[in-house]
GROMACS .gro file of C-alpha atoms in nm:
model
  251
    1MET     CA    1   0.750   1.058   2.128
    2THR     CA    2   0.807   0.933   1.781
    3ARG     CA    3   1.054   0.644   1.852
    4LEU     CA    4   0.794   0.382   1.808
    5PHE     CA    5   0.670   0.491   1.462
    6ALA     CA    6   1.010   0.578   1.357
    7ARG     CA    7   1.097   0.205   1.357
    8ARG     CA    8   0.828   0.158   1.110
    9ALA     CA    9   0.950   0.446   0.871
   10THR     CA   10   1.148   0.249   0.635
   11LEU     CA   11   1.243   0.293   0.279
   12ARG     CA   12   1.025  -0.018   0.205
   13ARG     CA   13   0.708   0.149   0.350
   14SER     CA   14   0.778   0.466   0.181
   15VAL     CA   15   0.815   0.321  -0.173
   16GLY     CA   16   0.484   0.094  -0.093
   17LEU     CA   17   0.292   0.390  -0.001
   18LEU     CA   18   0.407   0.646  -0.274
   19GLY     CA   19   0.330   0.360  -0.529
   20SER     CA   20  -0.016   0.343  -0.418
   21PHE     CA   21  -0.108   0.679  -0.487
   22ARG     CA   22  -0.175   0.612  -0.874
   23PHE     CA   23  -0.457   0.442  -0.771
   24GLU     CA   24  -0.611   0.703  -0.528
   25GLN     CA   25  -0.897   0.797  -0.786
   26THR     CA   26  -0.914   0.460  -1.025
   27ALA     CA   27  -0.917   0.227  -0.745
   28PRO     CA   28  -0.965   0.419  -0.402
   29GLU     CA   29  -1.046   0.089  -0.193
   30LYS     CA   30  -0.698  -0.039  -0.284
   31PHE     CA   31  -0.512   0.300  -0.205
   32TYR     CA   32  -0.711   0.365   0.133
   33GLY     CA   33  -0.699   0.008   0.222
   34GLY     CA   34  -0.301   0.040   0.264
   35LEU     CA   35  -0.330   0.403   0.388
   36ALA     CA   36  -0.575   0.282   0.669
   37ARG     CA   37  -0.333   0.053   0.812
   38ASP     CA   38  -0.055   0.268   0.799
   39THR     CA   39  -0.280   0.554   0.963
   40VAL     CA   40  -0.348   0.316   1.246
   41ASP     CA   41   0.020   0.223   1.312
   42LEU     CA   42   0.086   0.618   1.309
   43ILE     CA   43  -0.200   0.718   1.560
   44GLY     CA   44  -0.151   0.389   1.766
   45ASP     CA   45   0.229   0.460   1.784
   46LEU     CA   46   0.228   0.838   1.885
   47TYR     CA   47  -0.064   0.750   2.131
   48SER     CA   48   0.135   0.517   2.308
   49GLY     CA   49   0.437   0.724   2.311
   50LEU     CA   50   0.237   1.005   2.464
   51THR     CA   51   0.027   0.818   2.721
   52GLY     CA   52   0.190   0.454   2.729
   53ALA     CA   53  -0.120   0.304   2.639
   54ASP     CA   54  -0.268   0.143   2.320
   55LEU     CA   55  -0.601   0.250   2.144
   56THR     CA   56  -0.827   0.030   2.307
   57GLY     CA   57  -1.120   0.220   2.442
   58THR     CA   58  -1.019   0.541   2.282
   59THR     CA   59  -1.238   0.768   2.095
   60VAL     CA   60  -1.098   0.886   1.761
   61VAL     CA   61  -1.218   1.137   1.549
   62ASP     CA   62  -1.122   1.168   1.175
   63VAL     CA   63  -1.212   1.513   1.029
   64GLY     CA   64  -1.251   1.483   0.666
   65GLY     CA   65  -1.289   1.131   0.688
   66GLY     CA   66  -1.501   1.074   0.365
   67PRO     CA   67  -1.674   0.746   0.372
   68GLY     CA   68  -1.489   0.594   0.633
   69TYR     CA   69  -1.216   0.406   0.463
   70PHE     CA   70  -1.046   0.393   0.787
   71ALA     CA   71  -1.324   0.238   1.002
   72ASP     CA   72  -1.236  -0.116   0.999
   73ALA     CA   73  -0.871  -0.068   1.084
   74PHE     CA   74  -0.953   0.126   1.393
   75THR     CA   75  -1.251  -0.090   1.516
   76GLU     CA   76  -0.992  -0.385   1.507
   77VAL     CA   77  -0.752  -0.216   1.725
   78GLY     CA   78  -1.053  -0.150   1.968
   79SER     CA   79  -1.105   0.234   1.906
   80ARG     CA   80  -1.466   0.382   1.846
   81TYR     CA   81  -1.400   0.562   1.526
   82VAL     CA   82  -1.617   0.869   1.445
   83PRO     CA   83  -1.541   0.992   1.076
   84ILE     CA   84  -1.655   1.393   1.025
   85GLU     CA   85  -1.726   1.465   0.664
   86PRO     CA   86  -1.910   1.807   0.507
   87ASP     CA   87  -1.972   1.649   0.158
   88PRO     CA   88  -2.246   1.391   0.163
   89SER     CA   89  -2.139   1.270  -0.192
   90GLU     CA   90  -1.805   1.202  -0.022
   91MET     CA   91  -1.962   1.019   0.265
   92HIS     CA   92  -2.125   0.768   0.036
   93ALA     CA   93  -1.858   0.741  -0.242
   94ALA     CA   94  -1.758   0.380  -0.177
   95GLY     CA   95  -2.110   0.265  -0.047
   96LEU     CA   96  -1.969   0.224   0.306
   97GLN     CA   97  -2.200   0.243   0.617
   98VAL     CA   98  -1.971   0.356   0.914
   99GLY     CA   99  -2.211   0.379   1.235
  100GLY     CA  100  -2.149   0.705   1.410
  101ALA     CA  101  -2.030   0.888   1.107
  102ILE     CA  102  -2.127   1.266   1.135
  103ARG     CA  103  -2.181   1.504   0.852
  104GLY     CA  104  -2.043   1.840   0.949
  105SER     CA  105  -1.769   2.094   0.875
  106GLY     CA  106  -1.419   2.084   1.009
  107LEU     CA  107  -1.448   2.453   1.068
  108ALA     CA  108  -1.698   2.408   1.327
  109LEU     CA  109  -1.696   2.054   1.468
  110PRO     CA  110  -2.016   1.897   1.604
  111VAL     CA  111  -1.849   1.752   1.914
  112ARG     CA  112  -1.825   1.879   2.269
  113THR     CA  113  -1.500   2.065   2.371
  114ARG     CA  114  -1.240   1.843   2.532
  115SER     CA  115  -1.419   1.505   2.461
  116VAL     CA  116  -1.205   1.291   2.255
  117ASP     CA  117  -0.887   1.114   2.304
  118VAL     CA  118  -0.778   1.137   1.964
  119CYS     CA  119  -0.829   1.375   1.676
  120PHE     CA  120  -0.662   1.368   1.358
  121SER     CA  121  -0.704   1.479   0.977
  122SER     CA  122  -0.503   1.311   0.678
  123ASN     CA  123  -0.468   1.476   0.375
  124VAL     CA  124  -0.745   1.746   0.411
  125ALA     CA  125  -0.587   2.071   0.524
  126GLU     CA  126  -0.465   2.137   0.154
  127HIS     CA  127  -0.823   2.127   0.079
  128VAL     CA  128  -0.948   2.380   0.337
  129ALA     CA  129  -0.932   2.756   0.274
  130THR     CA  130  -0.856   2.823   0.630
  131PRO     CA  131  -0.691   2.528   0.754
  132TRP     CA  132  -0.580   2.671   1.073
  133VAL     CA  133  -0.947   2.735   1.170
  134MET     CA  134  -0.965   2.360   1.152
  135ALA     CA  135  -0.670   2.306   1.332
  136ASP     CA  136  -0.808   2.505   1.627
  137GLU     CA  137  -1.119   2.317   1.617
  138MET     CA  138  -0.944   1.995   1.637
  139LEU     CA  139  -0.766   2.100   1.938
  140ARG     CA  140  -1.063   2.235   2.113
  141VAL     CA  141  -1.255   1.891   2.080
  142THR     CA  142  -0.951   1.689   2.211
  143ARG     CA  143  -0.913   1.617   2.589
  144PRO     CA  144  -0.669   1.773   2.769
  145GLY     CA  145  -0.346   1.528   2.748
  146GLY     CA  146  -0.472   1.377   2.437
  147LEU     CA  147  -0.323   1.372   2.108
  148MET     CA  148  -0.388   1.573   1.792
  149VAL     CA  149  -0.241   1.481   1.466
  150LEU     CA  150  -0.253   1.693   1.145
  151SER     CA  151  -0.105   1.545   0.808
  152TYR     CA  152  -0.146   1.732   0.471
  153THR     CA  153   0.016   1.770   0.179
  154LEU     CA  154   0.241   2.062   0.096
  155TRP     CA  155   0.184   2.290  -0.215
  156TRP     CA  156   0.518   2.296  -0.355
  157GLY     CA  157   0.598   1.924  -0.306
  158PRO     CA  158   0.543   1.687  -0.583
  159PHE     CA  159   0.192   1.614  -0.498
  160GLY     CA  160   0.098   1.966  -0.401
  161GLY     CA  161  -0.132   2.013  -0.722
  162HIS     CA  162  -0.262   1.634  -0.693
  163GLU     CA  163  -0.390   1.524  -1.022
  164THR     CA  164  -0.304   1.885  -1.167
  165GLY     CA  165   0.073   1.818  -1.103
  166PRO     CA  166   0.344   1.861  -1.176
  167TRP     CA  167   0.228   2.191  -1.354
  168HIS     CA  168   0.117   2.349  -1.022
  169ALA     CA  169   0.461   2.447  -1.009
  170PHE     CA  170   0.376   2.736  -1.283
  171GLY     CA  171   0.047   2.818  -1.081
  172GLY     CA  172  -0.244   2.654  -0.964
  173GLU     CA  173  -0.494   2.846  -1.216
  174TYR     CA  174  -0.266   2.740  -1.509
  175ALA     CA  175  -0.232   2.382  -1.353
  176ALA     CA  176  -0.633   2.350  -1.352
  177ARG     CA  177  -0.678   2.508  -1.720
  178ARG     CA  178  -0.426   2.253  -1.856
  179TYR     CA  179  -0.587   1.966  -1.683
  180ALA     CA  180  -0.930   2.067  -1.842
  181ARG     CA  181  -0.802   2.116  -2.181
  182LYS     CA  182  -0.622   1.784  -2.172
  183HIS     CA  183  -0.891   1.588  -2.007
  184GLY     CA  184  -1.200   1.751  -2.130
  185ARG     CA  185  -1.336   1.802  -1.766
  186GLU     CA  186  -1.233   2.002  -1.454
  187PRO     CA  187  -1.000   1.834  -1.209
  188LYS     CA  188  -1.180   1.708  -0.898
  189ASN     CA  189  -0.921   1.912  -0.682
  190ARG     CA  190  -0.966   2.298  -0.827
  191TYR     CA  191  -0.719   2.520  -0.715
  192GLY     CA  192  -0.846   2.802  -0.536
  193VAL     CA  193  -1.201   2.600  -0.469
  194SER     CA  194  -1.119   2.289  -0.318
  195LEU     CA  195  -0.716   2.290  -0.329
  196PHE     CA  196  -0.500   2.548  -0.182
  197ASP     CA  197  -0.122   2.653  -0.130
  198VAL     CA  198  -0.041   2.573   0.220
  199GLY     CA  199   0.306   2.536   0.324
  200ALA     CA  200   0.509   2.374   0.591
  201SER     CA  201   0.605   2.701   0.741
  202ASP     CA  202   0.237   2.784   0.779
  203GLY     CA  203   0.179   2.468   0.975
  204LEU     CA  204   0.466   2.510   1.211
  205ARG     CA  205   0.407   2.849   1.280
  206TRP     CA  206   0.047   2.802   1.377
  207ALA     CA  207   0.157   2.475   1.600
  208ARG     CA  208   0.413   2.651   1.759
  209SER     CA  209   0.202   2.971   1.868
  210THR     CA  210  -0.142   2.791   1.961
  211PRO     CA  211  -0.176   2.838   2.323
  212ASP     CA  212  -0.418   2.510   2.345
  213GLY     CA  213  -0.145   2.292   2.216
  214GLU     CA  214   0.215   2.159   2.269
  215LEU     CA  215   0.390   2.068   1.958
  216LEU     CA  216   0.558   1.749   2.036
  217ALA     CA  217   0.676   1.625   1.660
  218ALA     CA  218   0.686   1.752   1.312
  219PHE     CA  219   0.817   1.489   1.030
  220PRO     CA  220   0.744   1.381   0.698
  221ARG     CA  221   0.469   1.126   0.668
  222TYR     CA  222   0.611   0.915   0.371
  223HIS     CA  223   0.971   0.960   0.394
  224PRO     CA  224   1.195   0.697   0.574
  225SER     CA  225   1.304   0.817   0.946
  226TRP     CA  226   1.651   0.891   0.820
  227ALA     CA  227   1.518   1.178   0.612
  228TRP     CA  228   1.277   1.338   0.877
  229TRP     CA  229   1.564   1.613   0.929
  230LEU     CA  230   1.438   1.781   0.624
  231VAL     CA  231   1.167   1.929   0.829
  232ASP     CA  232   1.415   2.140   1.000
  233VAL     CA  233   1.569   2.303   0.712
  234PRO     CA  234   1.346   2.627   0.582
  235GLY     CA  235   1.319   2.651   0.224
  236VAL     CA  236   1.415   2.293   0.149
  237ARG     CA  237   1.115   2.157   0.342
  238GLU     CA  238   0.873   2.322   0.115
  239PHE     CA  239   0.990   2.108  -0.170
  240LEU     CA  240   1.111   1.799  -0.034
  241VAL     CA  241   0.882   1.694   0.269
  242SER     CA  242   0.578   1.641   0.042
  243ASN     CA  243   0.342   1.563   0.335
  244LEU     CA  244   0.401   1.710   0.698
  245VAL     CA  245   0.258   1.568   0.995
  246LEU     CA  246   0.222   1.788   1.293
  247VAL     CA  247   0.170   1.600   1.637
  248LEU     CA  248   0.062   1.811   1.934
  249ARG     CA  249  -0.053   1.719   2.273
  250ARG     CA  250  -0.377   1.924   2.398
  251ARG     CA  251  -0.306   2.151   2.693
   0.00000   0.00000   0.00000
């Protein structure tokens, strides 16, 4: 299932992606441009591993897609890309105009049941108070035999606090207050409001128990493939996996 993408998951790729994170807020077009290409590779390889086909002609829903930074990359491979975003300010943050973009909540997706080929979400679940409700919704809209991919940042990993890290290790509220004192403004990602404590075990427990999906793979998003075994080690994975990818087939 993950064989194709595992070939891409090299140390060089990991270093490049992790290095780009410093541009997330200062130069988002630079950060998301590289992430978009990597995301298309990830989704394309997983879809091919599941179905034997490429993404040409597929409908791909991106839950929490913001202004649609991934639109061009998915369009180039022949997909109909549909970003869904609840926050209007995020939808227009980069001045992008994505045809077919939908304003809606990931907790109640405005999409027909069993209607899309691929439903994915990248770095969103940690910003949702009830992420497994969102995950259930993602499976609901995916057609039988289709692909659902949920990738999210783990709280106890180095990037769990986002811009408030690494101080989130001493508590999310403490880290948020410290950031405000140092910078004179509230962090964009406010603990308990727009940033939550979500772990690897939480996601694995949901993925293994949901009746609507079959867990096909779980691996670290930004690690080289030779380090994917970390997901299999309870406790250790919470600190060292950083970002967990859950891959499911819709039953």
